Short mmCIF file of N, CA and C in Angstrom, two decimals:
data_model
loop_
_atom_site.label_atom_id
_atom_site.label_comp_id
_atom_site.label_asym_id
_atom_site.label_seq_id
_atom_site.Cartn_x
_atom_site.Cartn_y
_atom_site.Cartn_z
N MET S 8 -22.67 101.84 157.43
CA MET S 8 -21.91 100.66 157.10
C MET S 8 -21.58 100.68 155.61
N ASN S 9 -20.37 100.37 155.30
CA ASN S 9 -19.92 100.32 153.93
C ASN S 9 -20.54 99.09 153.25
N ARG S 10 -20.96 99.23 152.00
CA ARG S 10 -21.61 98.10 151.34
C ARG S 10 -20.63 96.99 151.02
N HIS S 11 -19.33 97.26 151.01
CA HIS S 11 -18.35 96.22 150.74
C HIS S 11 -18.02 95.40 151.98
N CYS S 12 -18.55 95.78 153.14
CA CYS S 12 -18.35 94.99 154.36
C CYS S 12 -19.03 93.63 154.25
N LEU S 13 -20.10 93.56 153.46
CA LEU S 13 -20.77 92.28 153.26
C LEU S 13 -19.87 91.27 152.54
N LEU S 14 -19.00 91.77 151.66
CA LEU S 14 -18.07 90.88 150.98
C LEU S 14 -17.07 90.29 151.96
N VAL S 15 -16.61 91.09 152.90
CA VAL S 15 -15.67 90.61 153.90
C VAL S 15 -16.36 89.60 154.82
N ALA S 16 -17.60 89.86 155.18
CA ALA S 16 -18.35 88.93 156.03
C ALA S 16 -18.64 87.63 155.30
N GLY S 17 -18.66 87.65 153.99
CA GLY S 17 -18.89 86.43 153.22
C GLY S 17 -17.67 85.52 153.15
N LEU S 18 -16.53 85.95 153.70
CA LEU S 18 -15.34 85.11 153.72
C LEU S 18 -15.42 84.00 154.76
N ALA S 19 -16.33 84.10 155.71
CA ALA S 19 -16.40 83.12 156.79
C ALA S 19 -16.62 81.69 156.27
N PRO S 20 -17.57 81.44 155.37
CA PRO S 20 -17.69 80.07 154.90
C PRO S 20 -16.50 79.64 154.05
N LEU S 21 -15.90 80.58 153.34
CA LEU S 21 -14.76 80.24 152.49
C LEU S 21 -13.57 79.80 153.33
N LEU S 22 -13.30 80.50 154.40
CA LEU S 22 -12.14 80.18 155.22
C LEU S 22 -12.41 79.08 156.24
N GLY S 23 -13.63 79.01 156.72
CA GLY S 23 -13.91 78.08 157.81
C GLY S 23 -14.24 76.67 157.41
N ALA S 24 -14.77 76.47 156.22
CA ALA S 24 -15.29 75.15 155.89
C ALA S 24 -14.67 74.53 154.66
N THR S 25 -13.47 74.90 154.31
CA THR S 25 -12.84 74.33 153.12
C THR S 25 -11.59 73.54 153.47
N GLN S 26 -11.64 72.74 154.54
CA GLN S 26 -10.47 71.96 154.93
C GLN S 26 -10.14 70.87 153.91
N THR S 27 -11.16 70.29 153.29
CA THR S 27 -10.93 69.25 152.30
C THR S 27 -11.62 69.64 150.99
N PHE S 28 -11.24 68.95 149.95
CA PHE S 28 -11.81 69.25 148.64
C PHE S 28 -13.30 68.91 148.60
N SER S 29 -13.71 67.81 149.24
CA SER S 29 -15.12 67.43 149.20
C SER S 29 -15.99 68.44 149.95
N ARG S 30 -15.50 68.94 151.08
CA ARG S 30 -16.26 69.96 151.81
C ARG S 30 -16.33 71.26 151.02
N ALA S 31 -15.23 71.60 150.36
CA ALA S 31 -15.22 72.82 149.55
C ALA S 31 -16.16 72.68 148.36
N ALA S 32 -16.19 71.50 147.75
CA ALA S 32 -17.09 71.29 146.60
C ALA S 32 -18.54 71.33 147.05
N THR S 33 -18.85 70.73 148.18
CA THR S 33 -20.22 70.76 148.69
C THR S 33 -20.65 72.18 149.00
N LEU S 34 -19.79 72.94 149.66
CA LEU S 34 -20.12 74.31 150.00
C LEU S 34 -20.19 75.18 148.75
N GLY S 35 -19.33 74.93 147.77
CA GLY S 35 -19.37 75.69 146.52
C GLY S 35 -20.64 75.46 145.74
N VAL S 36 -21.07 74.21 145.66
CA VAL S 36 -22.32 73.90 144.96
C VAL S 36 -23.51 74.49 145.72
N ALA S 37 -23.46 74.44 147.05
CA ALA S 37 -24.53 75.05 147.85
C ALA S 37 -24.58 76.56 147.62
N MET S 38 -23.41 77.20 147.55
CA MET S 38 -23.34 78.64 147.29
C MET S 38 -23.91 78.97 145.92
N LEU S 39 -23.54 78.18 144.94
CA LEU S 39 -24.02 78.40 143.58
C LEU S 39 -25.54 78.24 143.50
N THR S 40 -26.05 77.18 144.10
CA THR S 40 -27.49 76.92 144.07
C THR S 40 -28.28 78.00 144.81
N LEU S 41 -27.82 78.35 146.00
CA LEU S 41 -28.53 79.34 146.81
C LEU S 41 -28.53 80.71 146.13
N SER S 42 -27.40 81.10 145.57
CA SER S 42 -27.32 82.42 144.93
C SER S 42 -28.19 82.49 143.68
N LEU S 43 -28.14 81.46 142.86
CA LEU S 43 -28.95 81.47 141.63
C LEU S 43 -30.45 81.42 141.93
N LEU S 44 -30.84 80.59 142.90
CA LEU S 44 -32.26 80.54 143.28
C LEU S 44 -32.73 81.87 143.88
N HIS S 45 -31.88 82.48 144.68
CA HIS S 45 -32.24 83.76 145.29
C HIS S 45 -32.47 84.82 144.23
N GLN S 46 -31.55 84.93 143.28
CA GLN S 46 -31.69 85.94 142.23
C GLN S 46 -32.87 85.64 141.31
N ALA S 47 -33.09 84.37 141.01
CA ALA S 47 -34.19 84.00 140.12
C ALA S 47 -35.56 84.25 140.77
N LEU S 48 -35.68 83.95 142.05
CA LEU S 48 -36.96 84.16 142.73
C LEU S 48 -37.19 85.62 143.10
N LEU S 49 -36.12 86.39 143.19
CA LEU S 49 -36.25 87.80 143.53
C LEU S 49 -36.46 88.68 142.30
N ALA S 50 -36.17 88.15 141.12
CA ALA S 50 -36.28 88.94 139.89
C ALA S 50 -37.68 89.50 139.64
N PRO S 51 -38.76 88.73 139.83
CA PRO S 51 -40.09 89.32 139.61
C PRO S 51 -40.46 90.40 140.63
N LEU S 52 -39.86 90.36 141.80
CA LEU S 52 -40.19 91.33 142.85
C LEU S 52 -39.41 92.63 142.73
N ARG S 53 -38.33 92.62 141.95
CA ARG S 53 -37.45 93.78 141.86
C ARG S 53 -38.17 95.01 141.32
N GLY S 54 -39.08 94.84 140.39
CA GLY S 54 -39.80 95.98 139.82
C GLY S 54 -40.94 96.45 140.68
N ARG S 55 -41.46 95.59 141.54
CA ARG S 55 -42.65 95.93 142.34
C ARG S 55 -42.32 96.46 143.72
N LEU S 56 -41.21 96.03 144.29
CA LEU S 56 -40.86 96.43 145.66
C LEU S 56 -39.65 97.35 145.65
N SER S 57 -39.57 98.19 146.64
CA SER S 57 -38.41 99.07 146.76
C SER S 57 -38.17 99.37 148.23
N GLY S 58 -36.96 99.78 148.53
CA GLY S 58 -36.64 100.20 149.88
C GLY S 58 -36.64 99.06 150.88
N ALA S 59 -37.23 99.33 152.03
CA ALA S 59 -37.23 98.37 153.13
C ALA S 59 -38.05 97.12 152.82
N THR S 60 -39.11 97.27 152.05
CA THR S 60 -39.92 96.08 151.73
C THR S 60 -39.15 95.12 150.82
N TYR S 61 -38.33 95.68 149.93
CA TYR S 61 -37.52 94.83 149.06
C TYR S 61 -36.50 94.04 149.89
N TRP S 62 -35.84 94.73 150.84
CA TRP S 62 -34.84 94.04 151.64
C TRP S 62 -35.46 93.03 152.59
N LEU S 63 -36.65 93.32 153.09
CA LEU S 63 -37.35 92.37 153.93
C LEU S 63 -37.73 91.12 153.14
N ALA S 64 -38.23 91.32 151.92
CA ALA S 64 -38.57 90.18 151.06
C ALA S 64 -37.32 89.38 150.72
N SER S 65 -36.22 90.07 150.47
CA SER S 65 -34.96 89.39 150.16
C SER S 65 -34.47 88.57 151.35
N LEU S 66 -34.54 89.14 152.54
CA LEU S 66 -34.11 88.41 153.74
C LEU S 66 -35.00 87.22 154.03
N LEU S 67 -36.31 87.38 153.87
CA LEU S 67 -37.23 86.26 154.10
C LEU S 67 -37.00 85.14 153.09
N LEU S 68 -36.77 85.52 151.87
CA LEU S 68 -36.49 84.53 150.83
C LEU S 68 -35.17 83.81 151.11
N LEU S 69 -34.15 84.55 151.53
CA LEU S 69 -32.87 83.92 151.87
C LEU S 69 -32.99 82.99 153.07
N ALA S 70 -33.77 83.38 154.06
CA ALA S 70 -33.96 82.53 155.24
C ALA S 70 -34.65 81.23 154.85
N ALA S 71 -35.66 81.32 154.00
CA ALA S 71 -36.36 80.12 153.56
C ALA S 71 -35.45 79.22 152.72
N LEU S 72 -34.68 79.83 151.81
CA LEU S 72 -33.78 79.04 150.97
C LEU S 72 -32.65 78.40 151.78
N ALA S 73 -32.10 79.13 152.74
CA ALA S 73 -31.04 78.58 153.57
C ALA S 73 -31.56 77.44 154.45
N SER S 74 -32.79 77.56 154.95
CA SER S 74 -33.39 76.48 155.73
C SER S 74 -33.60 75.24 154.88
N CYS S 75 -34.09 75.45 153.67
CA CYS S 75 -34.27 74.31 152.74
C CYS S 75 -32.93 73.67 152.38
N LEU S 76 -31.90 74.49 152.22
CA LEU S 76 -30.57 73.96 151.93
C LEU S 76 -30.05 73.12 153.08
N GLN S 77 -30.20 73.61 154.30
CA GLN S 77 -29.76 72.86 155.47
C GLN S 77 -30.51 71.53 155.59
N LEU S 78 -31.82 71.58 155.36
CA LEU S 78 -32.61 70.34 155.43
C LEU S 78 -32.23 69.37 154.34
N ALA S 79 -31.97 69.86 153.14
CA ALA S 79 -31.57 68.98 152.03
C ALA S 79 -30.21 68.35 152.30
N LEU S 80 -29.29 69.13 152.85
CA LEU S 80 -27.98 68.56 153.18
C LEU S 80 -28.11 67.49 154.27
N ARG S 81 -28.96 67.75 155.24
CA ARG S 81 -29.14 66.75 156.30
C ARG S 81 -29.86 65.50 155.81
N ALA S 82 -30.71 65.66 154.80
CA ALA S 82 -31.44 64.50 154.29
C ALA S 82 -30.59 63.64 153.36
N TRP S 83 -29.78 64.28 152.51
CA TRP S 83 -29.07 63.53 151.48
C TRP S 83 -27.58 63.39 151.71
N ALA S 84 -26.99 64.21 152.56
CA ALA S 84 -25.56 64.14 152.82
C ALA S 84 -25.30 64.47 154.28
N LEU S 85 -25.76 63.61 155.16
CA LEU S 85 -25.68 63.89 156.59
C LEU S 85 -24.24 64.05 157.09
N PRO S 86 -23.29 63.19 156.70
CA PRO S 86 -21.92 63.42 157.20
C PRO S 86 -21.34 64.76 156.75
N GLN S 87 -21.61 65.15 155.52
CA GLN S 87 -21.14 66.44 155.04
C GLN S 87 -21.85 67.58 155.77
N ALA S 88 -23.14 67.43 155.99
CA ALA S 88 -23.90 68.47 156.69
C ALA S 88 -23.40 68.66 158.11
N LEU S 89 -23.07 67.56 158.78
CA LEU S 89 -22.56 67.68 160.14
C LEU S 89 -21.16 68.29 160.17
N SER S 90 -20.34 67.98 159.17
CA SER S 90 -18.99 68.55 159.15
C SER S 90 -19.00 70.03 158.75
N LEU S 91 -19.97 70.44 157.94
CA LEU S 91 -20.05 71.84 157.52
C LEU S 91 -20.65 72.73 158.60
N GLY S 92 -21.48 72.17 159.46
CA GLY S 92 -22.08 72.95 160.54
C GLY S 92 -23.03 74.00 160.00
N TYR S 93 -22.86 75.24 160.49
CA TYR S 93 -23.74 76.32 160.08
C TYR S 93 -23.15 77.18 158.96
N PHE S 94 -22.06 76.75 158.37
CA PHE S 94 -21.46 77.53 157.30
C PHE S 94 -22.35 77.68 156.06
N PRO S 95 -23.16 76.68 155.69
CA PRO S 95 -24.05 76.93 154.54
C PRO S 95 -25.05 78.06 154.77
N ALA S 96 -25.44 78.29 156.00
CA ALA S 96 -26.36 79.40 156.27
C ALA S 96 -25.68 80.75 156.12
N LEU S 97 -24.36 80.79 156.28
CA LEU S 97 -23.62 82.04 156.12
C LEU S 97 -23.47 82.46 154.66
N ILE S 98 -23.85 81.59 153.75
CA ILE S 98 -23.81 81.93 152.33
C ILE S 98 -24.80 83.06 152.05
N CYS S 99 -25.76 83.23 152.92
CA CYS S 99 -26.74 84.32 152.75
C CYS S 99 -26.06 85.68 152.68
N LEU S 100 -24.95 85.85 153.39
CA LEU S 100 -24.23 87.12 153.33
C LEU S 100 -23.68 87.38 151.93
N GLN S 101 -23.19 86.33 151.28
CA GLN S 101 -22.72 86.49 149.90
C GLN S 101 -23.86 86.83 148.97
N CYS S 102 -25.02 86.24 149.21
CA CYS S 102 -26.19 86.54 148.38
C CYS S 102 -26.62 87.99 148.55
N LEU S 103 -26.62 88.48 149.80
CA LEU S 103 -26.97 89.88 150.04
C LEU S 103 -25.96 90.83 149.39
N ALA S 104 -24.68 90.49 149.48
CA ALA S 104 -23.65 91.33 148.87
C ALA S 104 -23.81 91.36 147.36
N ALA S 105 -24.06 90.21 146.77
CA ALA S 105 -24.23 90.15 145.31
C ALA S 105 -25.47 90.93 144.88
N ASP S 106 -26.54 90.83 145.66
CA ASP S 106 -27.77 91.54 145.31
C ASP S 106 -27.59 93.05 145.41
N GLN S 107 -26.81 93.50 146.37
CA GLN S 107 -26.63 94.93 146.56
C GLN S 107 -25.60 95.51 145.59
N LEU S 108 -24.58 94.75 145.25
CA LEU S 108 -23.48 95.30 144.47
C LEU S 108 -23.65 95.14 142.96
N LEU S 109 -24.52 94.24 142.52
CA LEU S 109 -24.67 94.03 141.08
C LEU S 109 -25.48 95.16 140.45
N PRO S 110 -25.11 95.57 139.26
CA PRO S 110 -25.88 96.64 138.59
C PRO S 110 -27.18 96.10 138.03
N ALA S 111 -28.05 97.01 137.61
CA ALA S 111 -29.35 96.61 137.07
C ALA S 111 -29.21 95.99 135.68
N GLU S 112 -28.32 96.55 134.86
CA GLU S 112 -28.12 96.02 133.51
C GLU S 112 -26.94 95.06 133.51
N GLY S 113 -27.09 93.95 132.79
CA GLY S 113 -26.04 92.96 132.73
C GLY S 113 -25.87 92.20 134.03
N ARG S 114 -26.94 92.13 134.80
CA ARG S 114 -26.91 91.53 136.13
C ARG S 114 -26.58 90.05 136.10
N TRP S 115 -27.21 89.31 135.22
CA TRP S 115 -27.03 87.86 135.19
C TRP S 115 -25.63 87.47 134.73
N ARG S 116 -25.11 88.21 133.77
CA ARG S 116 -23.76 87.89 133.28
C ARG S 116 -22.74 88.14 134.38
N GLN S 117 -22.84 89.27 135.05
CA GLN S 117 -21.90 89.56 136.14
C GLN S 117 -22.08 88.60 137.31
N LEU S 118 -23.32 88.20 137.58
CA LEU S 118 -23.56 87.25 138.66
C LEU S 118 -22.92 85.90 138.34
N LEU S 119 -23.05 85.44 137.11
CA LEU S 119 -22.46 84.16 136.74
C LEU S 119 -20.94 84.21 136.77
N VAL S 120 -20.36 85.31 136.34
CA VAL S 120 -18.90 85.45 136.42
C VAL S 120 -18.46 85.47 137.88
N HIS S 121 -19.19 86.19 138.72
CA HIS S 121 -18.87 86.26 140.16
C HIS S 121 -18.98 84.87 140.80
N LEU S 122 -20.05 84.14 140.49
CA LEU S 122 -20.25 82.82 141.09
C LEU S 122 -19.24 81.80 140.58
N ALA S 123 -18.88 81.89 139.30
CA ALA S 123 -17.87 80.98 138.76
C ALA S 123 -16.52 81.24 139.42
N GLY S 124 -16.18 82.50 139.62
CA GLY S 124 -14.94 82.82 140.31
C GLY S 124 -14.93 82.34 141.75
N LEU S 125 -16.06 82.51 142.44
CA LEU S 125 -16.15 82.02 143.83
C LEU S 125 -16.07 80.50 143.89
N LEU S 126 -16.73 79.81 142.96
CA LEU S 126 -16.68 78.36 142.95
C LEU S 126 -15.26 77.88 142.68
N LEU S 127 -14.57 78.52 141.76
CA LEU S 127 -13.18 78.17 141.49
C LEU S 127 -12.30 78.42 142.71
N LEU S 128 -12.56 79.52 143.41
CA LEU S 128 -11.79 79.83 144.61
C LEU S 128 -12.06 78.81 145.72
N TYR S 129 -13.31 78.40 145.89
CA TYR S 129 -13.65 77.36 146.86
C TYR S 129 -12.89 76.08 146.55
N LEU S 130 -12.95 75.64 145.29
CA LEU S 130 -12.31 74.37 144.92
C LEU S 130 -10.79 74.45 145.02
N LEU S 131 -10.22 75.55 144.59
CA LEU S 131 -8.77 75.71 144.65
C LEU S 131 -8.28 75.77 146.09
N LEU S 132 -8.99 76.51 146.92
CA LEU S 132 -8.59 76.61 148.32
C LEU S 132 -8.77 75.28 149.05
N GLY S 133 -9.86 74.58 148.77
CA GLY S 133 -10.08 73.27 149.40
C GLY S 133 -9.05 72.25 148.98
N ALA S 134 -8.74 72.19 147.69
CA ALA S 134 -7.75 71.22 147.20
C ALA S 134 -6.36 71.53 147.74
N SER S 135 -5.99 72.79 147.75
CA SER S 135 -4.65 73.13 148.24
C SER S 135 -4.53 72.93 149.74
N ARG S 136 -5.59 73.22 150.49
CA ARG S 136 -5.54 72.98 151.94
C ARG S 136 -5.45 71.49 152.25
N GLN S 137 -6.19 70.67 151.50
CA GLN S 137 -6.12 69.23 151.72
C GLN S 137 -4.74 68.69 151.34
N TRP S 138 -4.18 69.17 150.24
CA TRP S 138 -2.87 68.71 149.82
C TRP S 138 -1.79 69.12 150.81
N LEU S 139 -1.86 70.36 151.30
CA LEU S 139 -0.86 70.82 152.26
C LEU S 139 -0.98 70.08 153.59
N ASP S 140 -2.20 69.77 154.00
CA ASP S 140 -2.41 69.10 155.29
C ASP S 140 -2.06 67.62 155.20
N GLN S 141 -2.63 66.92 154.23
CA GLN S 141 -2.45 65.47 154.18
C GLN S 141 -1.23 65.05 153.37
N GLY S 142 -0.89 65.79 152.35
CA GLY S 142 0.23 65.41 151.50
C GLY S 142 1.58 65.82 152.06
N LEU S 143 1.67 67.05 152.51
CA LEU S 143 2.95 67.57 153.00
C LEU S 143 3.06 67.55 154.53
N GLY S 144 1.96 67.30 155.22
CA GLY S 144 2.00 67.26 156.67
C GLY S 144 2.03 68.63 157.32
N LEU S 145 1.64 69.65 156.60
CA LEU S 145 1.60 71.01 157.14
C LEU S 145 0.21 71.22 157.75
N HIS S 146 0.08 70.90 159.02
CA HIS S 146 -1.24 70.87 159.65
C HIS S 146 -1.82 72.25 159.91
N THR S 147 -1.02 73.29 159.77
CA THR S 147 -1.54 74.65 159.93
C THR S 147 -2.53 74.98 158.82
N ALA S 148 -2.41 74.34 157.67
CA ALA S 148 -3.30 74.62 156.55
C ALA S 148 -4.73 74.19 156.85
N ALA S 149 -4.92 73.26 157.77
CA ALA S 149 -6.27 72.81 158.10
C ALA S 149 -6.99 73.79 159.02
N LEU S 150 -6.26 74.71 159.64
CA LEU S 150 -6.86 75.69 160.54
C LEU S 150 -7.33 76.91 159.75
N CYS S 151 -8.21 77.70 160.36
CA CYS S 151 -8.73 78.90 159.69
C CYS S 151 -7.62 79.92 159.44
N SER S 152 -6.67 80.02 160.34
CA SER S 152 -5.57 80.96 160.13
C SER S 152 -4.71 80.52 158.95
N GLY S 153 -4.53 79.23 158.78
CA GLY S 153 -3.80 78.73 157.62
C GLY S 153 -4.54 79.01 156.33
N ALA S 154 -5.87 78.96 156.39
CA ALA S 154 -6.66 79.27 155.20
C ALA S 154 -6.53 80.74 154.83
N LEU S 155 -6.47 81.60 155.83
CA LEU S 155 -6.30 83.02 155.56
C LEU S 155 -4.93 83.31 154.95
N LEU S 156 -3.89 82.65 155.45
CA LEU S 156 -2.56 82.81 154.88
C LEU S 156 -2.50 82.25 153.45
N LEU S 157 -3.13 81.11 153.23
CA LEU S 157 -3.14 80.52 151.90
C LEU S 157 -3.93 81.38 150.92
N LEU S 158 -5.04 81.95 151.37
CA LEU S 158 -5.81 82.84 150.51
C LEU S 158 -5.00 84.09 150.15
N GLY S 159 -4.27 84.62 151.11
CA GLY S 159 -3.39 85.75 150.82
C GLY S 159 -2.30 85.39 149.82
N GLY S 160 -1.75 84.18 149.94
CA GLY S 160 -0.75 83.73 148.98
C GLY S 160 -1.33 83.54 147.59
N LEU S 161 -2.55 83.00 147.51
CA LEU S 161 -3.20 82.83 146.20
C LEU S 161 -3.52 84.18 145.56
N LEU S 162 -3.95 85.15 146.35
CA LEU S 162 -4.21 86.48 145.82
C LEU S 162 -2.93 87.17 145.36
N ALA S 163 -1.84 86.97 146.10
CA ALA S 163 -0.56 87.54 145.68
C ALA S 163 -0.09 86.90 144.37
N LEU S 164 -0.28 85.59 144.23
CA LEU S 164 0.09 84.91 142.99
C LEU S 164 -0.77 85.40 141.83
N TYR S 165 -2.06 85.61 142.07
CA TYR S 165 -2.94 86.14 141.03
C TYR S 165 -2.49 87.53 140.60
N ASN S 166 -2.18 88.39 141.56
CA ASN S 166 -1.73 89.75 141.22
C ASN S 166 -0.40 89.74 140.48
N ARG S 167 0.45 88.78 140.78
CA ARG S 167 1.74 88.69 140.10
C ARG S 167 1.56 88.21 138.66
N LEU S 168 0.65 87.28 138.44
CA LEU S 168 0.46 86.71 137.11
C LEU S 168 -0.46 87.54 136.23
N ARG S 169 -1.20 88.46 136.82
CA ARG S 169 -2.15 89.28 136.07
C ARG S 169 -1.39 90.22 135.15
N LEU S 170 -1.88 90.37 133.94
CA LEU S 170 -1.23 91.24 132.97
C LEU S 170 -1.50 92.69 133.30
N GLY S 171 -0.55 93.54 132.98
CA GLY S 171 -0.73 94.97 133.19
C GLY S 171 -0.25 95.40 134.55
N ARG S 172 -0.07 96.69 134.68
CA ARG S 172 0.38 97.26 135.94
C ARG S 172 -0.81 97.57 136.83
N ALA S 173 -0.59 97.46 138.10
CA ALA S 173 -1.62 97.83 139.06
C ALA S 173 -1.68 99.35 139.14
N PRO S 174 -2.89 99.92 139.29
CA PRO S 174 -2.98 101.38 139.40
C PRO S 174 -2.39 101.85 140.72
N SER S 175 -1.82 103.04 140.68
CA SER S 175 -1.23 103.62 141.88
C SER S 175 -2.37 104.09 142.78
N ARG S 176 -2.31 103.71 144.04
CA ARG S 176 -3.36 104.09 144.98
C ARG S 176 -2.75 104.89 146.14
N ARG S 177 -1.86 105.77 145.80
CA ARG S 177 -1.23 106.60 146.82
C ARG S 177 -2.24 107.59 147.35
N GLN S 178 -2.24 107.74 148.64
CA GLN S 178 -3.13 108.71 149.27
C GLN S 178 -2.32 109.92 149.69
N GLY S 179 -2.98 111.01 149.73
CA GLY S 179 -2.30 112.25 150.11
C GLY S 179 -1.87 113.01 148.87
N THR S 180 -1.36 114.18 149.10
CA THR S 180 -0.94 115.01 147.97
C THR S 180 0.51 115.39 148.14
N ARG S 181 1.22 115.49 147.04
CA ARG S 181 2.62 115.94 147.01
C ARG S 181 2.86 116.65 145.73
#
């Protein structure tokens, strides 16, 4: 399995649970909290564990943190917890991807940049989906397929506004 497949699997909460800005903000804060707690609690174990024991400890820690997150949402924000369903538990995939893909040096800085970008993407996607659905009456934006199309449009806009030329990725030889 390619290690970047975890990033694609982490799109499920982003696309599925950001119909409104409040749901996107709740899920974004949950993602931020879960990721930071996971990395902070796993930091002392990184030097002592390796291989399968490290990944088992990481999975057990993520399961405990996701359970606590679900319980906290149900205790303090029951309507939001019911509308989000099981999407907060899927944030564990993003935590696993971040843990596997981040380098050993400069880990915290890259993690914070990654999480800030994801939080901004959650909020931007949630606000634009809510505006398109309720403001313009485009009800396709409230569906998951509309979120995928909107995400593609936002990525195309980002690539258009980004400075510099994109590298050529032609395959094959000529």
